[in-house]
Amino acid sequence: MSLKTNIVKINFGIVCVFPDIIDALKFGIIGKAIDNKHININTYDIKSFTSSRKDRIDDKPYGGGPGMIIRYEPLRDAILAAKEKLGNDSLVIYLSPQGRLFEQTMVNKLSSNYTNIILICGRYEGIDARIIENFVDIELSIGNYVLSGGEFAALVIIDSVSRQLDGVLGNKASAISDSLYDKLLEYPQYTRPAIIDNHKVPSTLLSGDHKSIDKWRTQKSLEITKDKRPELLQKNNLDT
Ligand code: ADE
């Protein structure tokens, strides 16, 4: 009997101040992906890379100004520890509101091209800029708003990228429909009962005629995209 071996497809190293936040990934589909070794997650707490417990990880910015900056040394040492585990050629991403906007095309790119990804999560007013110059391959933002720290952005990136890996979603079609999300939005879905509060499931979906169902769904996808995200149709040269 041959045993199916599960291989880790992506190793994530998270360099951050609050590693407990990353524990939120243990639930649901991503929790299962960890258990089944599709992904592997190691956290590196910047606080444990100071030379003494009194030593702070943050300091005042040169030139003055509000807030504190994460110091170069403990952050560098945390990144080097992550690189030692994941490899020197790991992709290093810094999460910040100044980064390139993280969208589905980037999700697809990360999930199909990288095996070792290090995510650096900032806090306070930011990190010493020399870390970006010396270690960071790409700076990403998950949206045009400011979070209190990069840990929540790391959760978003790990969740969306892991869903794309073979075997993580029970149904391969679900991963494919995620990957097309920036082209056409999903058609509406219904489940039992067929009538509730005077609202009926569209009759085509009850017909059993799969050709008509496919046609209906394509038409609805186009209509919904035109209504909610018309710029996607323009971007992808589609029409209703
Ligand atoms: N850290 C703070 N705000 C952020 C954002 N919008 N995206 C990624 N990391 C962040």
Coordinates of C-alpha atoms and ligand atoms in Angstrom, one line a residue:
M1 CA 0.0 0.0 0.0
S2 CA 1.4 3.4 -0.9
L3 CA 0.9 6.1 1.6
K4 CA 0.1 9.6 0.3
T5 CA 2.8 11.9 1.7
N6 CA 1.9 15.5 2.4
I7 CA 4.6 18.0 1.5
V8 CA 4.8 21.5 2.9
K9 CA 4.2 23.7 -0.1
I10 CA 5.0 27.0 1.6
N11 CA 7.0 27.8 4.7
F12 CA 6.0 31.1 6.2
G13 CA 8.2 32.9 8.7
I14 CA 6.5 35.7 10.6
V15 CA 8.7 38.4 12.2
C16 CA 6.5 40.3 14.6
V17 CA 5.9 41.8 18.0
F18 CA 2.7 39.8 18.9
P19 CA 3.1 36.2 17.7
D20 CA -0.1 35.2 19.6
I21 CA -2.1 37.0 16.9
I22 CA -0.8 34.6 14.3
D23 CA -2.4 31.7 16.3
A24 CA -5.7 32.9 14.7
L25 CA -4.7 30.8 11.7
K26 CA -5.3 27.5 13.6
F27 CA -9.1 27.6 12.7
G28 CA -11.0 26.2 9.7
I29 CA -9.5 25.5 6.4
I30 CA -6.1 27.1 7.1
G31 CA -5.9 25.2 10.5
K32 CA -6.4 22.0 8.5
A33 CA -3.8 23.1 5.9
I34 CA -1.3 23.5 8.8
D35 CA -2.3 20.1 10.3
N36 CA -1.9 18.4 6.9
K37 CA 1.5 20.1 6.3
H38 CA 0.5 22.0 3.3
I39 CA 1.8 25.1 5.0
N40 CA 4.3 25.6 7.8
I41 CA 4.3 28.7 10.1
N42 CA 7.1 29.8 12.3
T43 CA 7.0 33.0 14.3
Y44 CA 9.9 35.1 15.4
D45 CA 9.1 37.5 18.3
I46 CA 11.3 40.6 17.8
K47 CA 11.2 41.1 21.6
S48 CA 13.3 37.9 22.1
F49 CA 16.1 39.3 19.9
T50 CA 17.2 42.0 22.3
S51 CA 20.4 41.5 24.3
S52 CA 18.7 41.9 27.7
R53 CA 15.1 41.9 28.9
K54 CA 15.5 45.6 29.8
D55 CA 16.6 46.4 26.3
R56 CA 13.7 47.9 24.3
I57 CA 12.8 47.0 20.7
D58 CA 11.8 50.6 19.9
D59 CA 13.4 54.0 20.2
K60 CA 12.7 57.6 19.3
P61 CA 13.1 58.7 15.7
Y62 CA 16.2 60.7 14.7
G63 CA 15.1 64.3 13.8
G64 CA 12.2 64.1 16.3
G65 CA 8.5 63.5 15.6
P66 CA 5.8 61.4 17.2
G67 CA 5.9 57.8 18.1
M68 CA 8.6 55.2 18.3
I69 CA 10.5 53.2 15.7
I70 CA 11.4 49.5 15.8
R71 CA 15.2 49.4 16.2
Y72 CA 17.4 47.9 13.5
E73 CA 19.3 45.4 15.6
P74 CA 16.6 43.2 17.1
L75 CA 14.6 43.3 13.9
R76 CA 17.7 42.3 11.8
D77 CA 18.5 39.4 14.2
A78 CA 14.9 38.2 14.0
I79 CA 15.0 38.3 10.2
L80 CA 18.3 36.4 10.2
A81 CA 16.9 33.7 12.4
A82 CA 13.9 33.3 10.0
K83 CA 16.4 33.2 7.1
E84 CA 18.5 30.6 8.8
K85 CA 15.4 28.3 9.1
L86 CA 13.7 29.1 5.8
G87 CA 16.8 29.7 3.6
N88 CA 18.7 32.8 2.5
D89 CA 16.8 33.0 -0.8
S90 CA 13.4 33.4 1.0
L91 CA 11.1 36.1 -0.3
V92 CA 11.1 38.9 2.3
I93 CA 7.9 41.0 2.4
Y94 CA 7.5 44.0 4.6
L95 CA 3.8 44.8 5.5
S96 CA 3.1 48.5 5.6
P97 CA 0.4 50.9 4.4
Q98 CA 3.0 52.3 2.0
G99 CA 3.4 49.1 0.1
R100 CA 2.0 48.0 -3.2
L101 CA -1.7 47.1 -2.9
F102 CA -2.1 43.3 -2.3
E103 CA -4.6 41.9 -4.8
Q104 CA -5.6 38.5 -6.2
T105 CA -3.0 38.7 -8.9
M106 CA -0.3 38.9 -6.2
V107 CA -2.0 36.0 -4.3
N108 CA -1.7 33.9 -7.4
K109 CA 1.9 34.9 -8.0
L110 CA 3.0 34.2 -4.4
S111 CA 1.2 30.8 -4.3
S112 CA 2.7 29.6 -7.5
N113 CA 6.2 30.9 -7.3
Y114 CA 7.5 30.9 -3.8
T115 CA 8.2 28.1 -1.2
N116 CA 9.7 30.2 1.6
I117 CA 8.2 33.5 2.5
I118 CA 9.2 35.8 5.4
L119 CA 6.7 38.4 6.4
I120 CA 7.9 41.4 8.5
C121 CA 5.2 43.0 10.6
G122 CA 5.8 46.6 11.8
R123 CA 4.3 48.3 14.8
Y124 CA 4.4 51.8 16.3
E125 CA 5.4 54.4 13.8
G126 CA 7.4 52.0 11.7
I127 CA 10.8 50.3 11.4
D128 CA 14.3 51.6 10.9
A129 CA 14.4 52.3 7.1
R130 CA 17.8 50.5 6.8
I131 CA 15.9 47.2 7.3
I132 CA 14.0 47.9 4.1
E133 CA 17.1 48.8 2.2
N134 CA 19.0 45.8 3.3
F135 CA 16.5 42.9 3.6
V136 CA 13.1 43.6 2.0
D137 CA 12.2 42.3 -1.5
I138 CA 8.7 43.8 -1.7
E139 CA 6.6 46.0 0.5
L140 CA 2.9 45.2 0.5
S141 CA -0.2 46.9 1.8
I142 CA -3.5 45.0 2.3
G143 CA -5.6 48.2 1.8
N144 CA -5.6 52.0 1.9
Y145 CA -6.0 52.3 5.7
V146 CA -3.6 52.1 8.6
L147 CA -3.6 49.1 10.9
S148 CA -2.0 49.1 14.4
G149 CA 0.5 46.5 13.2
G150 CA 1.4 44.2 10.3
E151 CA 0.2 41.0 12.1
F152 CA -3.4 41.3 10.8
A153 CA -2.0 41.9 7.3
A154 CA 0.1 38.8 7.6
L155 CA -3.0 36.8 8.5
V156 CA -4.7 38.1 5.4
I157 CA -1.8 37.2 3.2
I158 CA -1.2 33.7 4.6
D159 CA -4.9 32.8 4.4
S160 CA -5.4 34.0 0.8
V161 CA -2.2 32.5 -0.5
S162 CA -2.6 29.1 1.3
R163 CA -6.1 28.7 -0.2
Q164 CA -4.5 28.5 -3.6
L165 CA -2.2 25.5 -2.8
D166 CA -3.2 22.1 -4.2
G167 CA -5.2 20.1 -1.7
V168 CA -6.0 23.0 0.7
L169 CA -9.5 23.5 -0.5
G170 CA -11.5 20.3 -0.7
N171 CA -12.8 21.3 -4.1
K172 CA -10.2 22.4 -6.7
A173 CA -12.9 24.5 -8.5
S174 CA -13.1 26.8 -5.4
A175 CA -9.4 27.7 -5.7
I176 CA -9.8 28.3 -9.4
S177 CA -12.8 30.6 -8.8
D178 CA -10.8 32.5 -6.1
S179 CA -8.0 32.9 -8.6
L180 CA -10.3 34.4 -11.2
Y181 CA -11.8 36.8 -8.6
D182 CA -10.2 39.8 -10.2
K183 CA -11.8 39.0 -13.5
L184 CA -15.5 38.2 -12.9
L185 CA -17.4 38.1 -9.6
E186 CA -19.3 35.0 -8.5
Y187 CA -22.9 34.3 -9.5
P188 CA -25.4 34.1 -6.6
Q189 CA -25.7 30.8 -4.8
Y190 CA -28.7 29.2 -3.0
T191 CA -29.3 26.2 -0.8
R192 CA -32.5 24.6 0.6
P193 CA -35.3 25.4 1.1
A194 CA -36.4 26.4 -2.5
I195 CA -38.8 29.0 -1.1
I196 CA -38.4 31.1 2.1
D197 CA -40.1 34.3 3.2
N198 CA -41.7 34.5 -0.2
H199 CA -38.3 34.4 -2.0
K200 CA -37.9 31.7 -4.5
V201 CA -34.7 30.1 -5.9
P202 CA -34.5 31.0 -9.6
S203 CA -36.3 28.2 -11.5
T204 CA -33.3 27.5 -13.9
L205 CA -31.3 26.3 -10.9
L206 CA -34.0 23.7 -10.1
S207 CA -34.4 22.5 -13.7
G208 CA -31.6 20.0 -13.7
D209 CA -30.6 21.3 -17.2
H210 CA -26.8 21.9 -16.7
K211 CA -26.3 23.7 -20.0
S212 CA -29.0 26.3 -19.0
I213 CA -27.6 26.5 -15.5
D214 CA -24.1 27.3 -16.8
K215 CA -25.6 29.9 -19.1
W216 CA -27.6 31.5 -16.3
R217 CA -24.6 31.6 -14.0
T218 CA -22.3 33.2 -16.6
Q219 CA -25.0 35.8 -17.3
K220 CA -25.4 36.5 -13.6
S221 CA -21.7 36.8 -13.1
L222 CA -21.5 39.4 -15.8
E223 CA -24.5 41.3 -14.4
I224 CA -23.2 41.3 -10.9
T225 CA -19.7 42.4 -12.0
K226 CA -21.2 45.2 -14.1
D227 CA -23.3 46.3 -11.1
K228 CA -20.7 46.0 -8.3
R229 CA -17.3 46.3 -9.9
P230 CA -17.7 47.6 -13.5
E231 CA -14.0 48.5 -13.7
L232 CA -13.2 44.7 -13.7
L233 CA -15.1 44.3 -17.0
Q234 CA -13.2 47.2 -18.5
K235 CA -9.9 45.9 -17.2
N236 CA -10.5 42.4 -18.7
N237 CA -12.3 43.5 -21.9
L238 CA -15.5 41.7 -21.0
D239 CA -19.0 42.9 -21.8
T240 CA -22.6 41.9 -20.7
Ligands
ADE1 N1 0.5 47.9 8.6 C1 -0.2 48.9 8.9 N2 -1.2 49.2 8.0 C2 -1.0 48.2 7.1 C3 -1.7 48.0 5.8 N3 -2.7 48.7 5.4 N4 -1.3 46.9 5.1 C4 -0.2 46.2 5.5 N5 0.4 46.4 6.7 C5 0.1 47.4 7.4

